[in-house]
GROMACS .gro file of N, CA and C in nm:
model
  366
    1ARG      N    1  -0.613  -0.789   8.513
    1ARG     CA    2  -0.510  -0.702   8.459
    1ARG      C    3  -0.387  -0.707   8.548
    2PHE      N    4  -0.277  -0.671   8.494
    2PHE     CA    5  -0.149  -0.676   8.566
    2PHE      C    6  -0.129  -0.544   8.639
    3GLN      N    7  -0.143  -0.544   8.771
    3GLN     CA    8  -0.143  -0.424   8.854
    3GLN      C    9  -0.021  -0.335   8.830
    4LEU      N   10   0.098  -0.394   8.824
    4LEU     CA   11   0.219  -0.313   8.812
    4LEU      C   12   0.225  -0.241   8.678
    5LEU      N   13   0.183  -0.308   8.573
    5LEU     CA   14   0.181  -0.245   8.441
    5LEU      C   15   0.077  -0.134   8.438
    6ASP      N   16  -0.038  -0.160   8.496
    6ASP     CA   17  -0.144  -0.059   8.503
    6ASP      C   18  -0.096   0.065   8.578
    7ASN      N   19  -0.029   0.045   8.692
    7ASN     CA   20   0.025   0.159   8.768
    7ASN      C   21   0.124   0.238   8.684
    8ALA      N   22   0.217   0.169   8.621
    8ALA     CA   23   0.320   0.237   8.542
    8ALA      C   24   0.256   0.321   8.432
    9LEU      N   25   0.158   0.266   8.364
    9LEU     CA   26   0.093   0.339   8.255
    9LEU      C   27   0.017   0.460   8.307
   10ARG      N   28  -0.054   0.444   8.418
   10ARG     CA   29  -0.131   0.556   8.473
   10ARG      C   30  -0.039   0.671   8.516
   11TYR      N   31   0.066   0.637   8.589
   11TYR     CA   32   0.154   0.742   8.641
   11TYR      C   33   0.237   0.806   8.532
   12ILE      N   34   0.284   0.730   8.438
   12ILE     CA   35   0.367   0.787   8.332
   12ILE      C   36   0.284   0.879   8.243
   13GLN      N   37   0.158   0.844   8.218
   13GLN     CA   38   0.072   0.930   8.136
   13GLN      C   39   0.043   1.061   8.207
   14SER      N   40   0.034   1.058   8.339
   14SER     CA   41   0.006   1.181   8.414
   14SER      C   42   0.126   1.275   8.414
   15GLN      N   43   0.244   1.223   8.384
   15GLN     CA   44   0.366   1.302   8.389
   15GLN      C   45   0.416   1.339   8.249
   16GLU      N   46   0.339   1.309   8.150
   16GLU     CA   47   0.384   1.328   8.012
   16GLU      C   48   0.425   1.473   7.987
   17GLU      N   49   0.538   1.488   7.927
   17GLU     CA   50   0.589   1.619   7.891
   17GLU      C   51   0.593   1.628   7.739
   18VAL      N   52   0.571   1.747   7.687
   18VAL     CA   53   0.573   1.766   7.543
   18VAL      C   54   0.710   1.727   7.488
   19GLY      N   55   0.709   1.643   7.386
   19GLY     CA   56   0.834   1.603   7.322
   19GLY      C   57   0.909   1.492   7.392
   20GLN      N   58   0.860   1.442   7.503
   20GLN     CA   59   0.928   1.335   7.575
   20GLN      C   60   0.869   1.200   7.535
   21GLU      N   61   0.955   1.107   7.503
   21GLU     CA   62   0.911   0.971   7.473
   21GLU      C   63   0.889   0.898   7.605
   22MET      N   64   0.768   0.850   7.627
   22MET     CA   65   0.738   0.777   7.749
   22MET      C   66   0.747   0.627   7.721
   23ARG      N   67   0.812   0.555   7.813
   23ARG     CA   68   0.829   0.412   7.792
   23ARG      C   69   0.799   0.334   7.919
   24VAL      N   70   0.741   0.216   7.899
   24VAL     CA   71   0.724   0.118   8.006
   24VAL      C   72   0.778  -0.013   7.951
   25ALA      N   73   0.868  -0.076   8.024
   25ALA     CA   74   0.929  -0.201   7.979
   25ALA      C   75   0.898  -0.311   8.079
   26VAL      N   76   0.868  -0.429   8.026
   26VAL     CA   77   0.844  -0.546   8.109
   26VAL      C   78   0.947  -0.651   8.069
   27GLU      N   79   1.022  -0.702   8.165
   27GLU     CA   80   1.121  -0.805   8.140
   27GLU      C   81   1.091  -0.924   8.230
   28VAL      N   82   1.104  -1.042   8.174
   28VAL     CA   83   1.087  -1.165   8.251
   28VAL      C   84   1.211  -1.250   8.226
   29GLU      N   85   1.276  -1.291   8.334
   29GLU     CA   86   1.394  -1.375   8.317
   29GLU      C   87   1.404  -1.474   8.432
   30PRO      N   88   1.469  -1.587   8.407
   30PRO     CA   89   1.484  -1.686   8.514
   30PRO      C   90   1.585  -1.639   8.617
   31THR      N   91   1.568  -1.684   8.741
   31THR     CA   92   1.669  -1.662   8.844
   31THR      C   93   1.739  -1.794   8.868
   32MET      N   94   1.865  -1.787   8.904
   32MET     CA   95   1.946  -1.908   8.921
   32MET      C   96   1.989  -1.924   9.066
   33ASP      N   97   2.005  -2.050   9.107
   33ASP     CA   98   2.058  -2.075   9.240
   33ASP      C   99   2.210  -2.080   9.232
   34SER      N  100   2.276  -2.110   9.344
   34SER     CA  101   2.423  -2.110   9.348
   34SER      C  102   2.485  -2.219   9.263
   35GLN      N  103   2.405  -2.319   9.223
   35GLN     CA  104   2.456  -2.428   9.138
   35GLN      C  105   2.423  -2.407   8.991
   36GLY      N  106   2.368  -2.290   8.959
   36GLY     CA  107   2.338  -2.258   8.820
   36GLY      C  108   2.208  -2.317   8.768
   37LYS      N  109   2.124  -2.367   8.858
   37LYS     CA  110   1.995  -2.422   8.817
   37LYS      C  111   1.887  -2.316   8.832
   38VAL      N  112   1.786  -2.323   8.746
   38VAL     CA  113   1.676  -2.228   8.753
   38VAL      C  114   1.603  -2.245   8.886
   39SER      N  115   1.594  -2.136   8.962
   39SER     CA  116   1.529  -2.143   9.093
   39SER      C  117   1.399  -2.064   9.099
   40GLY      N  118   1.371  -1.988   8.993
   40GLY     CA  119   1.250  -1.908   8.993
   40GLY      C  120   1.248  -1.813   8.875
   41VAL      N  121   1.172  -1.707   8.892
   41VAL     CA  122   1.158  -1.609   8.786
   41VAL      C  123   1.157  -1.468   8.846
   42ALA      N  124   1.210  -1.374   8.771
   42ALA     CA  125   1.204  -1.232   8.808
   42ALA      C  126   1.127  -1.159   8.700
   43ILE      N  127   1.027  -1.084   8.743
   43ILE     CA  128   0.946  -1.003   8.651
   43ILE      C  129   0.970  -0.858   8.689
   44GLN      N  130   1.017  -0.781   8.593
   44GLN     CA  131   1.048  -0.640   8.619
   44GLN      C  132   0.962  -0.550   8.532
   45VAL      N  133   0.901  -0.451   8.596
   45VAL     CA  134   0.827  -0.347   8.525
   45VAL      C  135   0.900  -0.216   8.555
   46ALA      N  136   0.946  -0.149   8.450
   46ALA     CA  137   1.019  -0.024   8.467
   46ALA      C  138   0.965   0.081   8.371
   47ASP      N  139   0.968   0.206   8.416
   47ASP     CA  140   0.925   0.315   8.328
   47ASP      C  141   1.028   0.427   8.334
   48ASN      N  142   1.013   0.523   8.245
   48ASN     CA  143   1.104   0.637   8.244
   48ASN      C  144   1.034   0.765   8.287
   49GLY      N  145   0.940   0.749   8.381
   49GLY     CA  146   0.872   0.865   8.438
   49GLY      C  147   0.956   0.930   8.546
   50LYS      N  148   0.892   0.995   8.640
   50LYS     CA  149   0.964   1.066   8.746
   50LYS      C  150   1.009   0.975   8.859
   51GLY      N  151   0.959   0.854   8.864
   51GLY     CA  152   0.998   0.764   8.971
   51GLY      C  153   0.918   0.789   9.098
   52PHE      N  154   0.956   0.718   9.203
   52PHE     CA  155   0.892   0.733   9.333
   52PHE      C  156   0.953   0.852   9.406
   53ASP      N  157   0.874   0.920   9.484
   53ASP     CA  158   0.927   1.023   9.572
   53ASP      C  159   1.013   0.950   9.676
   54PRO      N  160   1.143   0.984   9.689
   54PRO     CA  161   1.230   0.911   9.781
   54PRO      C  162   1.177   0.904   9.924
   55GLU      N  163   1.107   1.008   9.969
   55GLU     CA  164   1.053   1.010  10.105
   55GLU      C  165   0.936   0.913  10.120
   56GLU      N  166   0.874   0.875  10.010
   56GLU     CA  167   0.756   0.788  10.014
   56GLU      C  168   0.788   0.643   9.978
   57LEU      N  169   0.910   0.617   9.935
   57LEU     CA  170   0.946   0.484   9.886
   57LEU      C  171   0.917   0.373   9.986
   58SER      N  172   0.941   0.399  10.114
   58SER     CA  173   0.919   0.296  10.217
   58SER      C  174   0.771   0.275  10.249
   59LYS      N  175   0.683   0.360  10.196
   59LYS     CA  176   0.540   0.351  10.228
   59LYS      C  177   0.455   0.294  10.115
   60VAL      N  178   0.515   0.265  10.000
   60VAL     CA  179   0.433   0.230   9.883
   60VAL      C  180   0.353   0.102   9.901
   61PHE      N  181   0.390   0.016   9.996
   61PHE     CA  182   0.316  -0.108  10.018
   61PHE      C  183   0.212  -0.096  10.130
   62HIS      N  184   0.200   0.019  10.192
   62HIS     CA  185   0.101   0.038  10.298
   62HIS      C  186  -0.039   0.048  10.236
   63ARG      N  187  -0.133  -0.025  10.292
   63ARG     CA  188  -0.271  -0.022  10.240
   63ARG      C  189  -0.327   0.120  10.244
   64GLY      N  190  -0.380   0.162  10.132
   64GLY     CA  191  -0.441   0.293  10.121
   64GLY      C  192  -0.345   0.408  10.096
   65PHE      N  193  -0.215   0.379  10.090
   65PHE     CA  194  -0.119   0.487  10.069
   65PHE      C  195  -0.125   0.538   9.925
   66ARG      N  196  -0.137   0.668   9.913
   66ARG     CA  197  -0.133   0.734   9.781
   66ARG      C  198  -0.034   0.847   9.793
   67GLY      N  199   0.063   0.848   9.707
   67GLY     CA  200   0.169   0.947   9.714
   67GLY      C  201   0.127   1.085   9.668
   68LYS      N  202   0.221   1.177   9.679
   68LYS     CA  203   0.197   1.315   9.640
   68LYS      C  204   0.153   1.326   9.494
   69ALA      N  205   0.207   1.239   9.409
   69ALA     CA  206   0.175   1.244   9.266
   69ALA      C  207   0.028   1.220   9.240
   70SER      N  208  -0.040   1.149   9.330
   70SER     CA  209  -0.182   1.120   9.308
   70SER      C  210  -0.273   1.201   9.401
   71ALA      N  211  -0.215   1.284   9.485
   71ALA     CA  212  -0.293   1.358   9.584
   71ALA      C  213  -0.390   1.457   9.523
   72ASN      N  214  -0.359   1.511   9.406
   72ASN     CA  215  -0.446   1.612   9.346
   72ASN      C  216  -0.564   1.551   9.271
   73GLY      N  217  -0.574   1.419   9.268
   73GLY     CA  218  -0.688   1.352   9.207
   73GLY      C  219  -0.676   1.327   9.058
   74ASP      N  220  -0.562   1.363   8.997
   74ASP     CA  221  -0.543   1.339   8.854
   74ASP      C  222  -0.526   1.191   8.821
   75ILE      N  223  -0.481   1.114   8.919
   75ILE     CA  224  -0.456   0.971   8.898
   75ILE      C  225  -0.554   0.893   8.984
   76GLU      N  226  -0.634   0.810   8.918
   76GLU     CA  227  -0.733   0.730   8.990
   76GLU      C  228  -0.665   0.616   9.064
   77GLY      N  229  -0.728   0.569   9.168
   77GLY     CA  230  -0.679   0.454   9.241
   77GLY      C  231  -0.718   0.461   9.387
   78SER      N  232  -0.705   0.346   9.453
   78SER     CA  233  -0.744   0.336   9.593
   78SER      C  234  -0.623   0.329   9.686
   79GLY      N  235  -0.504   0.311   9.630
   79GLY     CA  236  -0.386   0.294   9.715
   79GLY      C  237  -0.373   0.152   9.767
   80LEU      N  238  -0.447   0.058   9.707
   80LEU     CA  239  -0.443  -0.081   9.753
   80LEU      C  240  -0.364  -0.173   9.660
   81GLY      N  241  -0.340  -0.131   9.538
   81GLY     CA  242  -0.281  -0.219   9.437
   81GLY      C  243  -0.148  -0.281   9.475
   82LEU      N  244  -0.052  -0.200   9.519
   82LEU     CA  245   0.079  -0.255   9.554
   82LEU      C  246   0.073  -0.336   9.683
   83ALA      N  247  -0.012  -0.296   9.778
   83ALA     CA  248  -0.027  -0.373   9.902
   83ALA      C  249  -0.084  -0.511   9.873
   84ILE      N  250  -0.184  -0.517   9.788
   84ILE     CA  251  -0.245  -0.646   9.751
   84ILE      C  252  -0.146  -0.730   9.671
   85THR      N  253  -0.075  -0.666   9.578
   85THR     CA  254   0.026  -0.738   9.499
   85THR      C  255   0.131  -0.798   9.590
   86GLN      N  256   0.182  -0.720   9.685
   86GLN     CA  257   0.285  -0.770   9.776
   86GLN      C  258   0.232  -0.888   9.858
   87SER      N  259   0.112  -0.877   9.911
   87SER     CA  260   0.053  -0.984   9.991
   87SER      C  261   0.040  -1.112   9.909
   88PHE      N  262  -0.011  -1.099   9.789
   88PHE     CA  263  -0.030  -1.214   9.701
   88PHE      C  264   0.103  -1.280   9.666
   89ILE      N  265   0.203  -1.201   9.630
   89ILE     CA  266   0.334  -1.255   9.593
   89ILE      C  267   0.400  -1.322   9.713
   90GLU      N  268   0.391  -1.261   9.831
   90GLU     CA  269   0.451  -1.320   9.951
   90GLU      C  270   0.384  -1.451   9.989
   91GLN      N  271   0.254  -1.464   9.964
   91GLN     CA  272   0.184  -1.590   9.991
   91GLN      C  273   0.236  -1.703   9.902
   92MET      N  274   0.294  -1.666   9.788
   92MET     CA  275   0.352  -1.766   9.698
   92MET      C  276   0.501  -1.784   9.723
   93GLY      N  277   0.552  -1.725   9.832
   93GLY     CA  278   0.693  -1.739   9.867
   93GLY      C  279   0.785  -1.642   9.794
   94GLY      N  280   0.728  -1.540   9.735
   94GLY     CA  281   0.808  -1.444   9.658
   94GLY      C  282   0.829  -1.313   9.730
   95ARG      N  283   0.889  -1.220   9.658
   95ARG     CA  284   0.917  -1.086   9.711
   95ARG      C  285   0.886  -0.983   9.605
   96VAL      N  286   0.852  -0.863   9.650
   96VAL     CA  287   0.833  -0.749   9.560
   96VAL      C  288   0.930  -0.640   9.605
   97LEU      N  289   1.007  -0.589   9.512
   97LEU     CA  290   1.107  -0.486   9.540
   97LEU      C  291   1.076  -0.362   9.458
   98VAL      N  292   1.089  -0.245   9.517
   98VAL     CA  293   1.067  -0.119   9.443
   98VAL      C  294   1.192  -0.033   9.455
   99SER      N  295   1.220   0.041   9.349
   99SER     CA  296   1.335   0.131   9.351
   99SER      C  297   1.319   0.237   9.244
  100ASN      N  298   1.400   0.338   9.255
  100ASN     CA  299   1.409   0.439   9.150
  100ASN      C  300   1.525   0.403   9.059
  101ILE      N  301   1.511   0.434   8.933
  101ILE     CA  302   1.618   0.411   8.836
  101ILE      C  303   1.700   0.539   8.828
  102PRO      N  304   1.829   0.532   8.858
  102PRO     CA  305   1.911   0.653   8.846
  102PRO      C  306   1.908   0.707   8.703
  103GLU      N  307   1.912   0.837   8.690
  103GLU     CA  308   1.902   0.899   8.557
  103GLU      C  309   2.010   0.850   8.462
  104ASP      N  310   2.129   0.819   8.512
  104ASP     CA  311   2.235   0.775   8.422
  104ASP      C  312   2.219   0.629   8.378
  105ASP      N  313   2.125   0.554   8.439
  105ASP     CA  314   2.097   0.417   8.397
  105ASP      C  315   1.989   0.409   8.291
  106GLU      N  316   1.925   0.519   8.261
  106GLU     CA  317   1.813   0.523   8.167
  106GLU      C  318   1.861   0.591   8.040
  107PRO      N  319   1.841   0.529   7.924
  107PRO     CA  320   1.894   0.583   7.799
  107PRO      C  321   1.860   0.730   7.771
  108LYS      N  322   1.744   0.774   7.810
  108LYS     CA  323   1.705   0.913   7.784
  108LYS      C  324   1.745   1.007   7.898
  109GLY      N  325   1.812   0.954   8.001
  109GLY     CA  326   1.855   1.037   8.112
  109GLY      C  327   1.744   1.088   8.201
  110ARG      N  328   1.633   1.014   8.206
  110ARG     CA  329   1.517   1.059   8.285
  110ARG      C  330   1.505   0.988   8.418
  111GLY      N  331   1.564   0.872   8.434
  111GLY     CA  332   1.539   0.794   8.554
  111GLY      C  333   1.407   0.722   8.541
  112GLY      N  334   1.336   0.703   8.649
  112GLY     CA  335   1.208   0.635   8.645
  112GLY      C  336   1.189   0.546   8.766
  113ALA      N  337   1.093   0.457   8.757
  113ALA     CA  338   1.060   0.365   8.866
  113ALA      C  339   1.078   0.222   8.819
  114ARG      N  340   1.113   0.134   8.914
  114ARG     CA  341   1.130  -0.007   8.883
  114ARG      C  342   1.063  -0.088   8.994
  115VAL      N  343   0.983  -0.186   8.954
  115VAL     CA  344   0.924  -0.281   9.048
  115VAL      C  345   0.962  -0.420   8.999
  116VAL      N  346   1.019  -0.500   9.089
  116VAL     CA  347   1.062  -0.635   9.054
  116VAL      C  348   0.988  -0.735   9.142
  117ILE      N  349   0.930  -0.835   9.078
  117ILE     CA  350   0.868  -0.947   9.149
  117ILE      C  351   0.960  -1.066   9.133
  118ARG      N  352   0.996  -1.129   9.243
  118ARG     CA  353   1.078  -1.251   9.240
  118ARG      C  354   0.993  -1.365   9.295
  119LEU      N  355   0.975  -1.466   9.213
  119LEU     CA  356   0.895  -1.582   9.253
  119LEU      C  357   0.981  -1.708   9.248
  120PRO      N  358   0.969  -1.795   9.349
  120PRO     CA  359   1.044  -1.920   9.346
  120PRO      C  360   0.981  -2.018   9.248
  121ARG      N  361   1.061  -2.111   9.204
  121ARG     CA  362   1.011  -2.217   9.117
  121ARG      C  363   0.912  -2.302   9.195
  122ALA      N  364   0.805  -2.341   9.129
  122ALA     CA  365   0.700  -2.420   9.196
  122ALA      C  366   0.746  -2.560   9.228
   0.00000   0.00000   0.00000
């Protein structure tokens, strides 16, 4: 299964509010080098949930880290998914980036979380 999509679905479902449309979007697009040639691929998983806690953003790749949103036990997981994903992607020469989506960048004005994987061309 695709770890990032699984995370987005689990966390967004835990934050569901009555009458709110919950969305998870996956985009895949080529990345270009300075000469306009395809140099790799970017895979983005974004949702319109609450996003990452800003104080915890720098810790999301630490093995075993589980944020406040999962501390009460409502969200299953070991805290290893993003750490393993990052390790695997870096072994292939790629990078994993995480960020919050500003509320004004999201059509429903909710903000959310974004994880981008950048992989070089093989």
